[in-house]
Coordinates of C-alpha atoms and ligand atoms in Angstrom, one line a residue:
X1498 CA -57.3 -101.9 -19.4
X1499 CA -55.7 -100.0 -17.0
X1500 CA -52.1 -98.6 -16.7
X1501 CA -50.0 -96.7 -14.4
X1502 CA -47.5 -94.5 -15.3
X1503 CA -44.5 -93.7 -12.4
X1504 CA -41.9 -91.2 -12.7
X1505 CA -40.0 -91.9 -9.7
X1506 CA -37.3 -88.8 -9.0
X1507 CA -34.6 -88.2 -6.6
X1508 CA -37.2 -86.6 -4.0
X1509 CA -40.8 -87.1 -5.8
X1510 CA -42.9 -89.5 -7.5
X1511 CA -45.0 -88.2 -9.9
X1512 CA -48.3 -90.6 -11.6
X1513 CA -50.9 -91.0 -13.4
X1514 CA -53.6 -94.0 -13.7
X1515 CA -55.0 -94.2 -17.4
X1516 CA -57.8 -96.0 -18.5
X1517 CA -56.6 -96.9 -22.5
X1518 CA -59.5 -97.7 -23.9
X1519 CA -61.5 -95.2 -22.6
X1520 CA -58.2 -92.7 -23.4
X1521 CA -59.4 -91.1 -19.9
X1522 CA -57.0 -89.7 -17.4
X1523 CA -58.6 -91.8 -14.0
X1524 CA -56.2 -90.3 -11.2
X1525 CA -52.6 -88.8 -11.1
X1526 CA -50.7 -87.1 -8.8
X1527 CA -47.3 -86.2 -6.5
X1528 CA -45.7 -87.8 -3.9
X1529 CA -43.4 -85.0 -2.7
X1530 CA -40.2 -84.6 -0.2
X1531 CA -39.7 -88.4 0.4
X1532 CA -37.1 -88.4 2.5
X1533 CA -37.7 -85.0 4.1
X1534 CA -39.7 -83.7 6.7
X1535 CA -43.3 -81.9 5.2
X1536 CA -43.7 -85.2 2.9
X1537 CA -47.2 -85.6 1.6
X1538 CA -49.3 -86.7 -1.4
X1539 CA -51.8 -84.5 -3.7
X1540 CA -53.8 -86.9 -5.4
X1541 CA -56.4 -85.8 -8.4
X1542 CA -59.5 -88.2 -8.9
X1543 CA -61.0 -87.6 -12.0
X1544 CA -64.0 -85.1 -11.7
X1545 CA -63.6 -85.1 -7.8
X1546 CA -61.6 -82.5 -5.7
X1547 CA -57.5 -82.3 -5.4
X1548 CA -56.8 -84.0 -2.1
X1549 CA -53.8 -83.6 -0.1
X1550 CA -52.6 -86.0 2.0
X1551 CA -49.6 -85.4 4.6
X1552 CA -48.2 -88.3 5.1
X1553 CA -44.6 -89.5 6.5
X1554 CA -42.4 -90.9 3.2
X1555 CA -39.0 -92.5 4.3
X1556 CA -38.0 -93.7 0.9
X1557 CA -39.7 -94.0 -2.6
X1558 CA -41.0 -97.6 -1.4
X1559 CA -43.3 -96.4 1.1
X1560 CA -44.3 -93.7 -1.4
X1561 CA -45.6 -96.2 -3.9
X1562 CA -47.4 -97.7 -1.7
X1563 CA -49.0 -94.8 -0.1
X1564 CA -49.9 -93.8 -3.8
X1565 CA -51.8 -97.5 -4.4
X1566 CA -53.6 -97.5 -1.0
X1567 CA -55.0 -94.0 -1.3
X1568 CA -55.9 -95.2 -5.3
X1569 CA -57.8 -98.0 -4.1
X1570 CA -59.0 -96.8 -0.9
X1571 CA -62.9 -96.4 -0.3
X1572 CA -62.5 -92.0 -0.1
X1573 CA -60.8 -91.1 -3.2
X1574 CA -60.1 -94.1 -4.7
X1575 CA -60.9 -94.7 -8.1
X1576 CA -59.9 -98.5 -8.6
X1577 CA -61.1 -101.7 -6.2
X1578 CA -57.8 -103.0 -5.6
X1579 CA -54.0 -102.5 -7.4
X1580 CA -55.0 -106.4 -9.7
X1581 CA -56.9 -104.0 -11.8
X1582 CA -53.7 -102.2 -12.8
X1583 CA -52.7 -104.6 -15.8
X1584 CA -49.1 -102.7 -16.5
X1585 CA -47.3 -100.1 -14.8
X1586 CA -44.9 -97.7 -17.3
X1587 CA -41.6 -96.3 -15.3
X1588 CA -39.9 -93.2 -16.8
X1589 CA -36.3 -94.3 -16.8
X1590 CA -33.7 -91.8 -16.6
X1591 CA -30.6 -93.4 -18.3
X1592 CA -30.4 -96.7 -20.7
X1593 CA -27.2 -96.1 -21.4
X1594 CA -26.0 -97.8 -24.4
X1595 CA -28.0 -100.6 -23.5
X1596 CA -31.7 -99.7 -24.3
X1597 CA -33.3 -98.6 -28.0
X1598 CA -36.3 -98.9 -27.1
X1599 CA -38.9 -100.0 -24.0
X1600 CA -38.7 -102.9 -22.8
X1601 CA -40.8 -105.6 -20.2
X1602 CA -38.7 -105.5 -17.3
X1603 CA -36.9 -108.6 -15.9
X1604 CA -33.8 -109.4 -14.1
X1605 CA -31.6 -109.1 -16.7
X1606 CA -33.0 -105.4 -17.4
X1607 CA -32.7 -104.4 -13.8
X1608 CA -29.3 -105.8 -13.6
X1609 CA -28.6 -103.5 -16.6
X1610 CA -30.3 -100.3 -15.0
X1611 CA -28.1 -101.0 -12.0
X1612 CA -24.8 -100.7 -14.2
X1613 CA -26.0 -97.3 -15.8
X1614 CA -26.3 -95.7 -12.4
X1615 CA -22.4 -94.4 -12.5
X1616 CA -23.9 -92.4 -15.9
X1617 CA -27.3 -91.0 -13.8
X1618 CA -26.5 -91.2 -10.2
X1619 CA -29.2 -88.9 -9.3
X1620 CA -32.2 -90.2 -11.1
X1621 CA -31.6 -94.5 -12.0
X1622 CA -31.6 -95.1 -8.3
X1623 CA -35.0 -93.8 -7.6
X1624 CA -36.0 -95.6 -11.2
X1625 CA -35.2 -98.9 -9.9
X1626 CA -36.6 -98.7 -6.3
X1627 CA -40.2 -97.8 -8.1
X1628 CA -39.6 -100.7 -10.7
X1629 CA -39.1 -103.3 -7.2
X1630 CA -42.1 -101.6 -5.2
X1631 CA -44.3 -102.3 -7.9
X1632 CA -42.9 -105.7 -8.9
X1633 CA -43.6 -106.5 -5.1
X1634 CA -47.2 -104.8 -4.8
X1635 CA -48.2 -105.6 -8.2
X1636 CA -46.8 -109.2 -8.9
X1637 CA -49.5 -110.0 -11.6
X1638 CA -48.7 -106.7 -13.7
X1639 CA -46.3 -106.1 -16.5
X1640 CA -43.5 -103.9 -15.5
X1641 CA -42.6 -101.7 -18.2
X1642 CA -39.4 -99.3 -18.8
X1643 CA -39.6 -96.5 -20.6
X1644 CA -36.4 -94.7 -21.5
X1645 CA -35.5 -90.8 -21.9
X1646 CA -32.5 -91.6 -23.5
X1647 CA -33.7 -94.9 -25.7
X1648 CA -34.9 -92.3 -28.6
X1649 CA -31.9 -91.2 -29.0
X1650 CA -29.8 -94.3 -30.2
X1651 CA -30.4 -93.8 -33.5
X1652 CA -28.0 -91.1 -33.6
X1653 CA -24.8 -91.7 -36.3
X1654 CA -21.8 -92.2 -34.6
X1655 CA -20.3 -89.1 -35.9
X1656 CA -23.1 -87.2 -34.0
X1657 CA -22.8 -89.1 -30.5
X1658 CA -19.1 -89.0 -30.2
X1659 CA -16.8 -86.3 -28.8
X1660 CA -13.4 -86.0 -30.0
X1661 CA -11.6 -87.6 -27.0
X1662 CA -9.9 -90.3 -27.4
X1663 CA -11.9 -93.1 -28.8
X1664 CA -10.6 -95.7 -25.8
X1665 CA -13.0 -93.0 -23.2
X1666 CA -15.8 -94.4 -25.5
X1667 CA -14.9 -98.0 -25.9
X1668 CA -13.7 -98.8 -22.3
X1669 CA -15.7 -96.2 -20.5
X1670 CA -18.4 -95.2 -22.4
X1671 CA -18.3 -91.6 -23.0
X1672 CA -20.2 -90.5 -25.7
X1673 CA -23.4 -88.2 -26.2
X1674 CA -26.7 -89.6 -24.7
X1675 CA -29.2 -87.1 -25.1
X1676 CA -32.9 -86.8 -22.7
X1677 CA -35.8 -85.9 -23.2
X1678 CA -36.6 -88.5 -25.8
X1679 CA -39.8 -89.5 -24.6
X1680 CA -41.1 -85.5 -25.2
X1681 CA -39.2 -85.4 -28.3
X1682 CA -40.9 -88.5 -30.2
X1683 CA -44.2 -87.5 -29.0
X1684 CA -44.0 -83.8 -30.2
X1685 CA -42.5 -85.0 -33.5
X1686 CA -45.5 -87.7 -34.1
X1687 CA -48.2 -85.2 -32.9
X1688 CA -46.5 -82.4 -36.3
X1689 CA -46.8 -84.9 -38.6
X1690 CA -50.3 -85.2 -38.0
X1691 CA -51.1 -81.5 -37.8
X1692 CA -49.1 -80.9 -40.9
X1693 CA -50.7 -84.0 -42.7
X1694 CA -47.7 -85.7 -43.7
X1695 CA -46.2 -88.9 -42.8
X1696 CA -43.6 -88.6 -40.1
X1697 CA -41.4 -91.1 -42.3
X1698 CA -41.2 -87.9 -45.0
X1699 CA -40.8 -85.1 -41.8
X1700 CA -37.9 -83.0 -41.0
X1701 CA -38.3 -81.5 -37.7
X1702 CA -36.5 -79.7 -35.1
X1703 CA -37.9 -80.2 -31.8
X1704 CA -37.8 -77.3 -29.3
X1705 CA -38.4 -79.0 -25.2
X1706 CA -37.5 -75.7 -23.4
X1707 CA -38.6 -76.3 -19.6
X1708 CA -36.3 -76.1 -16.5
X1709 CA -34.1 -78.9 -18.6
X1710 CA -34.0 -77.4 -22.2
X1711 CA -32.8 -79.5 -25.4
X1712 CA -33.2 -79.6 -28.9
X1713 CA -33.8 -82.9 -31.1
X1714 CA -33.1 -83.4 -35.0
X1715 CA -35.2 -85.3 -36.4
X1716 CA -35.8 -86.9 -39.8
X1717 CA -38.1 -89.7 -41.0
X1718 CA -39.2 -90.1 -37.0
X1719 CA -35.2 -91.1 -35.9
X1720 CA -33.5 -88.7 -33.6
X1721 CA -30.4 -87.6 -35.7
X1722 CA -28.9 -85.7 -33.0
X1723 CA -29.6 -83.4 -29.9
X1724 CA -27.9 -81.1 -28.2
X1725 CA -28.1 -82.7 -24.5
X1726 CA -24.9 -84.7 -24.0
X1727 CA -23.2 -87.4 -22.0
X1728 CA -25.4 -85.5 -19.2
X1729 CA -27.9 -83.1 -19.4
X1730 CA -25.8 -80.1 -17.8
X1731 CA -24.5 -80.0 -21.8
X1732 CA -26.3 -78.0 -24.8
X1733 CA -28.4 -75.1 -24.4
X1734 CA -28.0 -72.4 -21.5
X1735 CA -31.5 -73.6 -19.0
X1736 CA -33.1 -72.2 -16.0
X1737 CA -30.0 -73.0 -13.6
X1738 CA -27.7 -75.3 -16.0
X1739 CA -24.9 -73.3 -17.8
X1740 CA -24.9 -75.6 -21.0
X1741 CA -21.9 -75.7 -23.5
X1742 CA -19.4 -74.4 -22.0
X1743 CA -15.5 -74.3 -22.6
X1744 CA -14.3 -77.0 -20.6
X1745 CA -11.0 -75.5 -19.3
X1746 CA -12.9 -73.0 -17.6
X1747 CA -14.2 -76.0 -15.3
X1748 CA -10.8 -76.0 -13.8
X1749 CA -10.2 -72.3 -14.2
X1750 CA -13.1 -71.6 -11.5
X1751 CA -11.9 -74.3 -9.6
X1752 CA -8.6 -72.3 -9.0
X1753 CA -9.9 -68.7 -9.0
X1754 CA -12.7 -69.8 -6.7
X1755 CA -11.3 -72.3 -4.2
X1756 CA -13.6 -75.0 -5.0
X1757 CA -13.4 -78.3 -5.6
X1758 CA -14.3 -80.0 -8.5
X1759 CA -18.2 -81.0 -7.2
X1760 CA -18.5 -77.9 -6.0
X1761 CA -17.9 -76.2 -9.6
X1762 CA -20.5 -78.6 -10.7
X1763 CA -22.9 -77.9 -8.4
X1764 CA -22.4 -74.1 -9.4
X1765 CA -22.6 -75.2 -13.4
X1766 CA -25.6 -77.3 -12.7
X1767 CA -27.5 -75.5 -10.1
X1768 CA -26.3 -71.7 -10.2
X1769 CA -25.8 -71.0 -13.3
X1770 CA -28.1 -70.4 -16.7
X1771 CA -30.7 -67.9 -16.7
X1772 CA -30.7 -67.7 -12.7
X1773 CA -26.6 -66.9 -12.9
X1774 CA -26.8 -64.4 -15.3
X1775 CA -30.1 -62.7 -14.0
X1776 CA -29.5 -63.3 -10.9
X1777 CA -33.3 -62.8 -10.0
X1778 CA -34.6 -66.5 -10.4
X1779 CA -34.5 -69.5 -13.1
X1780 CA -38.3 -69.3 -13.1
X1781 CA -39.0 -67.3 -17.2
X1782 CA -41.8 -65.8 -15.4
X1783 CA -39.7 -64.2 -13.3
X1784 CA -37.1 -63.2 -15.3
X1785 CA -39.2 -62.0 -18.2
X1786 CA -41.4 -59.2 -15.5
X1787 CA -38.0 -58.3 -14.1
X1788 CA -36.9 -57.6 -18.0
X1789 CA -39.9 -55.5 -18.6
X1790 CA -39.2 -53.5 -15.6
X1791 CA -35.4 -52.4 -17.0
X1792 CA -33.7 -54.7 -14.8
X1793 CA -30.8 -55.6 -17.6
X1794 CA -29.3 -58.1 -16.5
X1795 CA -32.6 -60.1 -16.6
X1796 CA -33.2 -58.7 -20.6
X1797 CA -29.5 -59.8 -21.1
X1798 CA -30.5 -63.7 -19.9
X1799 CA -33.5 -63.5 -22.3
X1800 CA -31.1 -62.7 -25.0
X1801 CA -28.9 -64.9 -24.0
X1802 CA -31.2 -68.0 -24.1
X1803 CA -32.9 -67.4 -26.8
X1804 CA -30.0 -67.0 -28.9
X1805 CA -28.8 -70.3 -27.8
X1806 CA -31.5 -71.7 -28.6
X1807 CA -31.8 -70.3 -32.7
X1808 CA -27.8 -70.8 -32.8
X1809 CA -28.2 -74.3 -31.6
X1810 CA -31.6 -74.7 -34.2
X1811 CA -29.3 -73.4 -36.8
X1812 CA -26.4 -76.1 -36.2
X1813 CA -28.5 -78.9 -36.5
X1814 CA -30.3 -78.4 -39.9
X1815 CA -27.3 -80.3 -41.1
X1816 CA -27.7 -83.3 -39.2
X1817 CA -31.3 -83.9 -41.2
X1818 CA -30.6 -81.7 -44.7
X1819 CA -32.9 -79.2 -44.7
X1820 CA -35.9 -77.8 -42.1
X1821 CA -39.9 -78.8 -42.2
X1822 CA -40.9 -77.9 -39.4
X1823 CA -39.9 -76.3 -35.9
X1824 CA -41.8 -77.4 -32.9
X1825 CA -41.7 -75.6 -29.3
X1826 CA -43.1 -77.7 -26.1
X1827 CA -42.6 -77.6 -22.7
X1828 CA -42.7 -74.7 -19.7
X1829 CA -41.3 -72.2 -22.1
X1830 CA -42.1 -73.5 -25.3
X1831 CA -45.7 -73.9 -24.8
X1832 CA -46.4 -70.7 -22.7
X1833 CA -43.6 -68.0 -23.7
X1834 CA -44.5 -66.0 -26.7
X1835 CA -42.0 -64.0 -25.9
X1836 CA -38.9 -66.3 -25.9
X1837 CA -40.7 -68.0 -29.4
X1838 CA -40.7 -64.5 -30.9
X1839 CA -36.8 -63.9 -29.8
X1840 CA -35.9 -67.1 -31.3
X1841 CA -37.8 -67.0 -34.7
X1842 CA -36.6 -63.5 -35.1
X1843 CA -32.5 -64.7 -35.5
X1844 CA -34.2 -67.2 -38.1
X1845 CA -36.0 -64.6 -39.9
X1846 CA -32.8 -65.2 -42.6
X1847 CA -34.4 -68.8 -43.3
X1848 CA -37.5 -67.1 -44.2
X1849 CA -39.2 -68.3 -40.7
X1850 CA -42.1 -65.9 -40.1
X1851 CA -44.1 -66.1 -37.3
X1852 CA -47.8 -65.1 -36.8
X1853 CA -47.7 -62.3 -34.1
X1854 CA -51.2 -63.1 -33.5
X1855 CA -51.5 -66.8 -33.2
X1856 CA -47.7 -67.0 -31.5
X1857 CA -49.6 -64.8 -28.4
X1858 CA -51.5 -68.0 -27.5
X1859 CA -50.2 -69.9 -24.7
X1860 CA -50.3 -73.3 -23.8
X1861 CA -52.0 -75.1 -26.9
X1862 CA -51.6 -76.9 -29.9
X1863 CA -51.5 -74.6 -32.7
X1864 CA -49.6 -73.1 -35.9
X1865 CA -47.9 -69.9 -35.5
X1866 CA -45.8 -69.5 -38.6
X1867 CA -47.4 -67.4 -41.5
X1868 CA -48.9 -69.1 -44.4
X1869 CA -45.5 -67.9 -46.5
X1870 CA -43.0 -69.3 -44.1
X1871 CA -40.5 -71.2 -45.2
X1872 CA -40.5 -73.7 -42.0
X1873 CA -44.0 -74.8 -40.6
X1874 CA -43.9 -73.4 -36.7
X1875 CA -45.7 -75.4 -34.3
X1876 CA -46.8 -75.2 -30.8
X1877 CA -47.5 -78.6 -29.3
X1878 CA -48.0 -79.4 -25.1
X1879 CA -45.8 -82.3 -24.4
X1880 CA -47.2 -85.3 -22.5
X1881 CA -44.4 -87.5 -21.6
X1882 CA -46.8 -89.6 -19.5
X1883 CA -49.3 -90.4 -22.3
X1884 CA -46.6 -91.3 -24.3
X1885 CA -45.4 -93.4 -21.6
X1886 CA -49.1 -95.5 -21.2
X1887 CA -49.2 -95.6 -24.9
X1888 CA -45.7 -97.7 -24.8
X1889 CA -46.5 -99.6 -21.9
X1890 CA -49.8 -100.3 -23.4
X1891 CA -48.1 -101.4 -26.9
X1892 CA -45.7 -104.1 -25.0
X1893 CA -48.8 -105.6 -23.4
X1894 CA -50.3 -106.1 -26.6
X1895 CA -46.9 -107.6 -27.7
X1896 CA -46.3 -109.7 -24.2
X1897 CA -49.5 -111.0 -23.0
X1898 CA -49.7 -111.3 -19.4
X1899 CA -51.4 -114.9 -19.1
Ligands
ADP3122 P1 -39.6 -79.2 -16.1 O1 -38.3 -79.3 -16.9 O2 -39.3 -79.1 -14.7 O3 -40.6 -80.3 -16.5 P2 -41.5 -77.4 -17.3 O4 -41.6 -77.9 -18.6 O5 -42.6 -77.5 -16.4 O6 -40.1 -77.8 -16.6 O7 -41.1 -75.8 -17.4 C1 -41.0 -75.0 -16.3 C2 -40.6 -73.6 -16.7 O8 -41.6 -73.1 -17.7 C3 -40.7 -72.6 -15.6 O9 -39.5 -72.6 -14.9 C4 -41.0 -71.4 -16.3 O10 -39.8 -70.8 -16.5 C5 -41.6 -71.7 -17.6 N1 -43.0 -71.2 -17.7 C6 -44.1 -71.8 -17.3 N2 -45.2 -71.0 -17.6 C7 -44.7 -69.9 -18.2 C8 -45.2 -68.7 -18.8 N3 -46.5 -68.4 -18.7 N4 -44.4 -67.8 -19.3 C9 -43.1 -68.0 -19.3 N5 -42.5 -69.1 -18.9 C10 -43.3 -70.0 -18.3

């Protein structure tokens, strides 16, 4: 059976073509600057060359369908035609309130998608344009959403609210959200099969630091709370996002700096983090060579982040009563021994102790806590879109296509 997995963003569409019971990776790829001038595809066959493909992208539609005719065409094809593709999984930003879990899309669902646009405005948009090019190109295939904030739901209310008042949440919905859900359940089932325990019996704290950064609580497998918020500009400090911040200084720089209010959120959300306090880049790579040259500033943004991060690890041992396991994934998390070691040092109180060794290795799954440490530390890639076919894959088995 085969199933494609979309991730449809504001300017890209990102995918990847799975064969499940083969667990093989069959093609995957970028559809890049839709919109823009310079648009063009790089497709990877399995076993076979990366191609590139420049090609003139109007709008996400046309994308898709450049994406299926260069997967089923006779070069670098690797299917006959798009009926072999029994289910496609779409990445969806924002299920607001709405959505616990996946679910087989319908018109009822997309009708739903279309009211939580005012809470993603950016990302739902290009979500439901890939769900309708694929509904229309792939009419026999089950159309499957998969949700970033859907892990999140099972957060207790006294994590998810803010203290405004309560009629912001009842007539307009504001309340905490949280992303990166689908990375956050997968890293959290891969632990509990490293550390041989059932994830049911797991207290973890998972660590997806990548351009977007956040932090999950989780015990028996349920997201107890995370430190994204009604958006993803909230939480941690990230590559360009500023992340908690006291919410009077929003109209403070709005005054002091002439700006209207987008315009401050622009700077919160695109100029800020790790690239405004450096000032050299939001890329770690970056940062961390400019660091080891003496450029302070850069060392300063380090510190800063990483002491986010173990300050924000630290406030949310409550939420789950007590710390199993800490697990670092993404950009940063997999590949930054560095940032790991800044972290685990401010934990060193907790009796985390880190491997020097094993924490030098980048990008693989791996222990690197010491056999006395209090809290198991794990390194685990993430792999959103596996997670994604796995979903997709389990609601076919649940909703028959014939
Ligand atoms: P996204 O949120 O866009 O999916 P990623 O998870 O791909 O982000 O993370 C991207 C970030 O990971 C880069 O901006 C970079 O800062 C960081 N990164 C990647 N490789 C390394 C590395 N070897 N050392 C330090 N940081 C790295």
């Amino acid at each position: 059976m085969k199933v494609l997995v979309l991730n449809c963003g504001s300017s890209t569409v990102k995918y990847k073509l799975f064969n499940m019971e083969e667990e093989r990776v069959l093609a995957s790829g970028l559809a890049e600057r839709i919109g823009s001038p310079g648009s063009r595809i790089i497709h990877r066959p399995e076993g076979r060359e990366e191609y590139i493909l420049p090609k003139g992208l109007p709008g996400h539609h046309e994308a898709v369908e450049a994406i299926l005719y260069i997967m089923t065409g006779p070069e670098y094809g690797v299917i006959k035609n798009a009926g072999e593709i029994e289910a496609v999984g779409h990445r969806v930003v924002h299920g607001g309130n709405y959505f616990s879990r996946s679910v087989v899309v319908n018109d009822k669902v997309l009708e739903l998608l279309a009211e939580c646009i005012s809470l993603a405005p950016l990302h739902n948009p290009p979500n439901i344009i890939g769900i309708q090019a694929c509904q229309k190109m792939m009419p026999d295939a089950l159309q499957v959403a998969v949700f970033d904030t859907a892990f999140h739901q099972t957060m207790p209310e006294s994590a998810f609210l803010y203290a405004v008042p309560y009629e912001m949440y009842e007539h307009h919905l504001v309340r905490k959200y949280g992303f990166h859900g689908i990375s956050h359940q997968y890293v959290a089932g891969v632990s509990a099969g490293m550390l041989g325990v059932r994830l049911e019996d797991l207290r973890v704290i998972t660590c997806h630091l990548g351009n977007g950064a956040s932090l999950c609580a989780i015990r028996g497998g349920k997201s107890l709370d995370t430190t994204m918020g009604f958006t993803p500009l909230a939480g941690l400090i990230m590559g360009t996002r500023c992340g908690d911040i006291d919410p009077a200084i929003i109209q403070y720089m709005s005054e002091k700096g002439n700006m209207g209010l987008s315009e401050v959120m622009e700077v919160l959300n695109k100029k800020s983090g790790v690239l405004g306090i450096s000032g050299i880049s939001s890329d770690f790579r970056d940062v961390e060579k400019a660091s080891q040259n003496g450029h302070h500033r850069s060392e300063l943004a380090l510190d800063m982040f990483s002491y986010s991060v173990s300050k924000a690890i630290a406030s949310l041992i409550p939420a789950i009563g007590g710390l199993d396991a800490l697990v670092f994934t993404a950009g940063i998390g997999e590949n930054s021994p560095d940032i790991r070691r800044r972290i685990c040092r401010r934990l060193e109180y907790m009796g985390i102790r880190l491997d020097e060794e094993k924490n030098l290795i980048r990008g693989e799954k791996i222990g690197i806590s010491t056999p006395g440490s209090t809290v198991r530390v794990l390194v685990i890639p993430t792999d959103e879109e596996r997670m994604i076919a796995g979903e997709t894959w389990g609601m076919c088995t649940a909703n028959p296509v014939s």
